[in-house]
Amino acid sequence: MTTATVKDLYPTRGATEVTVPRQDPVLWGSPDTPGPIAAAELQSYERDGFLAVDQLIGPDEVEVYRQELDRLVTDPAIRFDERSIVEPSSQEIRSVFEVHRISEVFAGLVRDERVVGRARQILGSDVYVHQSRINVKPGFGASGFYWHSDFETWHAEDGLPNMRTVSVSIALTENYDTNGGLMIMPGSHKTFLGCAGETPKDNYKKSLQMQDAGTPSDEALTELAGEYGIKLFTGKPGSATWFDCNCMHGSGDNITPFPRSNVFIVFNSVENTAVEPFAAPVRRPEFIGARDFTPVR
């Protein structure tokens, strides 16, 4: 399917920034659909665009996933795989993509009903993994991720037509208020910010280290933050944050001695599969934006 057969509800990467009210539901499932998320939590998610879970997985499980993360980032073969992204300054691994295909340990986490069950409940359908990765923020200078909406990128560069995608970030180390934690503007998911500027070819090679295309202006961020405020997420290992694909979010550098590592999984509805990019000359590689729409079982 091409973009010519799908209406572009969210124009972006044009001459100027634009704002568009959200055209899609936040919750696609029925409020009374059974699942791991309680009705009151679903209402909170719809209002704010996120849901924090104090302990999604237990301490013993955290240790298993943390050991697997350590194994992956110290494996020379993984380091030189195109799915690994390194810090520009330290040349240490920053992210490893498609971990549910590289590692059976993380594949099991994706299939865990505590994880995929919540995604199905929010999106109201079967789901597949649009993207998975481990993020590593060691102490003493690991760089952050600048403010952005994931959907803006996934729409522009991967071809996702609608906002029917949810992400979960599961902490594998302590998330303090000082070591580069996730920040979200509550309620920002209800406004789409289309960014200015064309998408360079193979933009992902630069953007995964330091984002440029798809970055909101200071003026737009100031307005959004003034309207919605900013929430910083902290939590013990095993805690998790679910958030809507259009939330304006980012994270700061980690200049503390305390590392911050997490596993990040993006679930997309099987009824919202990718078409051709809406605002990019070519698709991103499949390890970043999947083209295998097989439902998670």
Short mmCIF file of C-alpha atoms in Angstrom, two decimals, residues 12-230:
data_model
loop_
_atom_site.label_atom_id
_atom_site.label_comp_id
_atom_site.label_asym_id
_atom_site.label_seq_id
_atom_site.Cartn_x
_atom_site.Cartn_y
_atom_site.Cartn_z
CA THR A 12 4.85 17.26 8.88
CA ARG A 13 8.36 18.09 7.61
CA GLY A 14 7.06 21.03 5.55
CA ALA A 15 8.22 24.62 5.26
CA THR A 16 6.82 25.61 8.65
CA GLU A 17 5.71 23.99 11.91
CA VAL A 18 2.01 23.16 12.14
CA THR A 19 -0.25 21.96 14.94
CA VAL A 20 -3.15 19.61 14.30
CA PRO A 21 -5.69 18.36 16.89
CA ARG A 22 -5.47 14.62 17.35
CA GLN A 23 -7.73 12.88 14.82
CA ASP A 24 -7.61 9.42 16.44
CA PRO A 25 -8.86 7.87 19.68
CA VAL A 26 -6.41 7.46 22.55
CA LEU A 27 -8.06 4.25 23.76
CA TRP A 28 -9.08 2.02 20.87
CA GLY A 29 -10.53 -0.79 22.95
CA SER A 30 -13.79 -0.88 24.88
CA PRO A 31 -13.48 0.51 28.44
CA ASP A 32 -14.93 -2.74 29.82
CA THR A 33 -12.62 -5.04 27.86
CA PRO A 34 -10.96 -7.37 30.39
CA GLY A 35 -7.22 -7.06 30.80
CA PRO A 36 -4.37 -6.17 33.16
CA ILE A 37 -5.27 -2.44 33.23
CA ALA A 38 -8.06 -1.33 35.59
CA ALA A 39 -10.79 0.98 34.30
CA ALA A 40 -9.60 3.95 36.39
CA GLU A 41 -6.06 3.51 35.05
CA LEU A 42 -7.37 3.46 31.48
CA GLN A 43 -9.17 6.75 32.11
CA SER A 44 -5.95 8.23 33.47
CA TYR A 45 -4.05 6.99 30.41
CA GLU A 46 -6.61 8.55 28.09
CA ARG A 47 -6.35 11.89 29.91
CA ASP A 48 -2.58 12.11 30.41
CA GLY A 49 -1.18 9.86 27.68
CA PHE A 50 0.79 7.64 30.03
CA LEU A 51 0.46 5.00 32.72
CA ALA A 52 3.11 4.22 35.35
CA VAL A 53 3.28 0.70 36.83
CA ASP A 54 5.27 0.45 40.07
CA GLN A 55 6.36 -3.16 39.51
CA LEU A 56 5.64 -4.75 36.17
CA ILE A 57 8.29 -7.44 36.68
CA GLY A 58 9.84 -8.76 39.89
CA PRO A 59 13.43 -8.45 41.18
CA ASP A 60 14.45 -11.95 40.06
CA GLU A 61 13.19 -11.24 36.55
CA VAL A 62 14.93 -7.86 36.50
CA GLU A 63 18.23 -9.59 37.20
CA VAL A 64 17.71 -11.99 34.27
CA TYR A 65 17.01 -9.14 31.86
CA ARG A 66 19.85 -7.01 33.21
CA GLN A 67 22.32 -9.85 32.72
CA GLU A 68 21.06 -10.31 29.18
CA LEU A 69 21.46 -6.57 28.53
CA ASP A 70 25.03 -6.72 29.83
CA ARG A 71 25.75 -9.73 27.63
CA LEU A 72 24.49 -7.96 24.53
CA VAL A 73 26.34 -4.69 25.03
CA THR A 74 29.64 -6.47 25.72
CA ASP A 75 29.38 -8.87 22.79
CA PRO A 76 31.81 -7.72 20.04
CA ALA A 77 29.56 -9.15 17.34
CA ILE A 78 26.62 -7.09 18.62
CA ARG A 79 28.74 -3.95 18.85
CA PHE A 80 29.59 -4.09 15.15
CA ASP A 81 26.05 -5.06 14.11
CA GLU A 82 24.16 -2.28 12.32
CA ARG A 83 21.45 -2.59 14.98
CA SER A 84 23.80 -1.13 17.61
CA ILE A 85 24.02 2.64 18.03
CA VAL A 86 27.08 4.09 19.78
CA GLU A 87 27.62 7.32 21.72
CA PRO A 88 29.39 9.88 19.49
CA SER A 89 31.73 10.97 22.29
CA SER A 90 32.58 7.78 24.20
CA GLN A 91 31.93 5.29 21.37
CA GLU A 92 30.12 3.11 23.90
CA ILE A 93 26.87 1.37 22.93
CA ARG A 94 23.84 3.64 23.42
CA SER A 95 21.09 1.39 22.04
CA VAL A 96 20.65 -2.05 20.53
CA PHE A 97 17.61 -2.41 18.28
CA GLU A 98 15.44 -5.42 17.46
CA VAL A 99 16.37 -7.14 20.72
CA HIS A 100 13.29 -9.36 20.56
CA ARG A 101 14.87 -10.96 17.47
CA ILE A 102 18.46 -10.97 18.72
CA SER A 103 17.60 -12.40 22.15
CA GLU A 104 15.15 -15.12 23.10
CA VAL A 105 15.20 -13.70 26.64
CA PHE A 106 13.75 -10.39 25.45
CA ALA A 107 11.48 -12.19 22.99
CA GLY A 108 9.91 -13.88 26.00
CA LEU A 109 9.34 -10.51 27.66
CA VAL A 110 7.51 -9.24 24.57
CA ARG A 111 5.17 -12.26 24.71
CA ASP A 112 4.55 -11.89 28.45
CA GLU A 113 0.84 -11.21 29.01
CA ARG A 114 1.68 -8.50 31.56
CA VAL A 115 3.31 -6.67 28.65
CA VAL A 116 1.49 -7.54 25.43
CA GLY A 117 -1.85 -7.83 27.24
CA ARG A 118 -1.71 -4.16 28.19
CA ALA A 119 -0.87 -3.21 24.62
CA ARG A 120 -3.85 -5.15 23.25
CA GLN A 121 -6.12 -3.54 25.83
CA ILE A 122 -5.06 0.00 24.91
CA LEU A 123 -5.02 -0.52 21.15
CA GLY A 124 -8.15 -2.68 20.93
CA SER A 125 -6.69 -5.33 18.61
CA ASP A 126 -3.89 -7.80 18.10
CA VAL A 127 -0.52 -6.11 18.01
CA TYR A 128 2.92 -6.58 16.51
CA VAL A 129 6.29 -5.13 17.50
CA HIS A 130 7.06 -2.02 15.48
CA GLN A 131 10.34 -1.52 17.31
CA SER A 132 12.26 -2.90 20.29
CA ARG A 133 15.54 -1.86 21.83
CA ILE A 134 17.60 -1.70 24.96
CA ASN A 135 18.80 1.74 26.00
CA VAL A 136 21.97 2.12 28.02
CA LYS A 137 22.80 5.30 29.93
CA PRO A 138 25.97 4.68 31.88
CA GLY A 139 27.08 7.31 34.37
CA PHE A 140 29.38 10.25 33.80
CA GLY A 141 28.13 11.73 30.59
CA ALA A 142 25.71 9.50 28.65
CA SER A 143 23.70 11.80 26.42
CA GLY A 144 19.94 12.19 26.53
CA PHE A 145 17.17 12.11 23.92
CA TYR A 146 15.87 15.54 22.91
CA TRP A 147 12.16 16.44 23.02
CA HIS A 148 10.13 14.73 20.32
CA SER A 149 6.94 12.87 19.48
CA ASP A 150 7.65 9.31 18.40
CA PHE A 151 4.62 9.33 16.14
CA GLU A 152 5.95 12.31 14.20
CA THR A 153 8.97 10.22 13.22
CA TRP A 154 7.09 6.96 12.76
CA HIS A 155 4.53 8.72 10.54
CA ALA A 156 7.06 10.73 8.54
CA GLU A 157 9.79 8.10 8.14
CA ASP A 158 8.12 4.70 8.72
CA GLY A 159 4.65 5.31 7.26
CA LEU A 160 2.40 4.61 10.26
CA PRO A 161 -0.94 6.17 9.23
CA ASN A 162 -2.68 6.58 12.58
CA MET A 163 -1.93 7.08 16.27
CA ARG A 164 -2.62 3.50 17.24
CA THR A 165 0.74 2.68 18.77
CA VAL A 166 1.91 2.41 22.38
CA SER A 167 5.36 2.17 23.96
CA VAL A 168 6.54 0.70 27.23
CA SER A 169 9.81 1.54 28.94
CA ILE A 170 10.76 -1.02 31.60
CA ALA A 171 13.46 0.03 34.06
CA LEU A 172 16.31 -2.42 34.60
CA THR A 173 18.16 -0.06 36.95
CA GLU A 174 16.98 2.53 39.47
CA ASN A 175 15.44 5.58 37.81
CA TYR A 176 16.35 8.54 40.02
CA ASP A 177 15.32 12.13 39.45
CA THR A 178 18.95 12.88 38.59
CA ASN A 179 20.20 10.20 36.17
CA GLY A 180 18.49 11.14 32.92
CA GLY A 181 14.99 9.81 33.44
CA LEU A 182 12.04 9.95 31.06
CA MET A 183 10.11 13.24 30.95
CA ILE A 184 6.63 13.57 29.41
CA MET A 185 4.31 16.55 28.93
CA PRO A 186 0.97 15.20 30.26
CA GLY A 187 -1.85 15.75 27.78
CA SER A 188 0.46 16.64 24.88
CA HIS A 189 -0.63 13.47 23.08
CA LYS A 190 -3.85 15.24 22.05
CA THR A 191 -2.02 17.75 19.83
CA PHE A 192 0.14 16.77 16.86
CA LEU A 193 3.11 19.01 16.18
CA GLY A 194 4.26 18.80 12.59
CA CYS A 195 7.91 19.81 12.43
CA ALA A 196 9.57 22.04 9.85
CA GLY A 197 12.28 20.92 7.45
CA GLU A 198 12.74 18.15 4.91
CA THR A 199 13.92 14.68 5.91
CA PRO A 200 17.44 13.90 4.63
CA LYS A 201 18.01 10.51 3.01
CA ASP A 202 19.17 7.93 5.57
CA ASN A 203 18.34 10.41 8.32
CA TYR A 204 18.24 7.58 10.86
CA LYS A 205 22.02 7.23 10.79
CA LYS A 206 22.34 10.66 12.38
CA SER A 207 19.05 10.98 14.27
CA LEU A 208 19.62 7.89 16.44
CA GLN A 209 22.70 9.57 17.86
CA MET A 210 21.63 13.21 17.77
CA GLN A 211 18.19 14.18 16.52
CA ASP A 212 17.78 17.02 14.02
CA ALA A 213 14.94 16.45 11.55
CA GLY A 214 11.69 16.05 13.46
CA THR A 215 12.83 18.31 16.31
CA PRO A 216 10.30 20.86 17.61
CA SER A 217 11.27 24.51 17.85
CA ASP A 218 12.06 26.14 21.18
CA GLU A 219 8.96 28.30 20.77
CA ALA A 220 6.68 25.28 20.24
CA LEU A 221 8.19 23.42 23.19
CA THR A 222 7.82 26.46 25.43
CA GLU A 223 4.15 26.73 24.49
CA LEU A 224 3.49 23.01 25.03
CA ALA A 225 5.32 22.95 28.37
CA GLY A 226 3.42 26.04 29.49
CA GLU A 227 0.11 24.38 28.67
CA TYR A 228 0.81 20.83 29.85
CA GLY A 229 3.73 20.97 32.27
CA ILE A 230 6.43 18.29 32.54
#
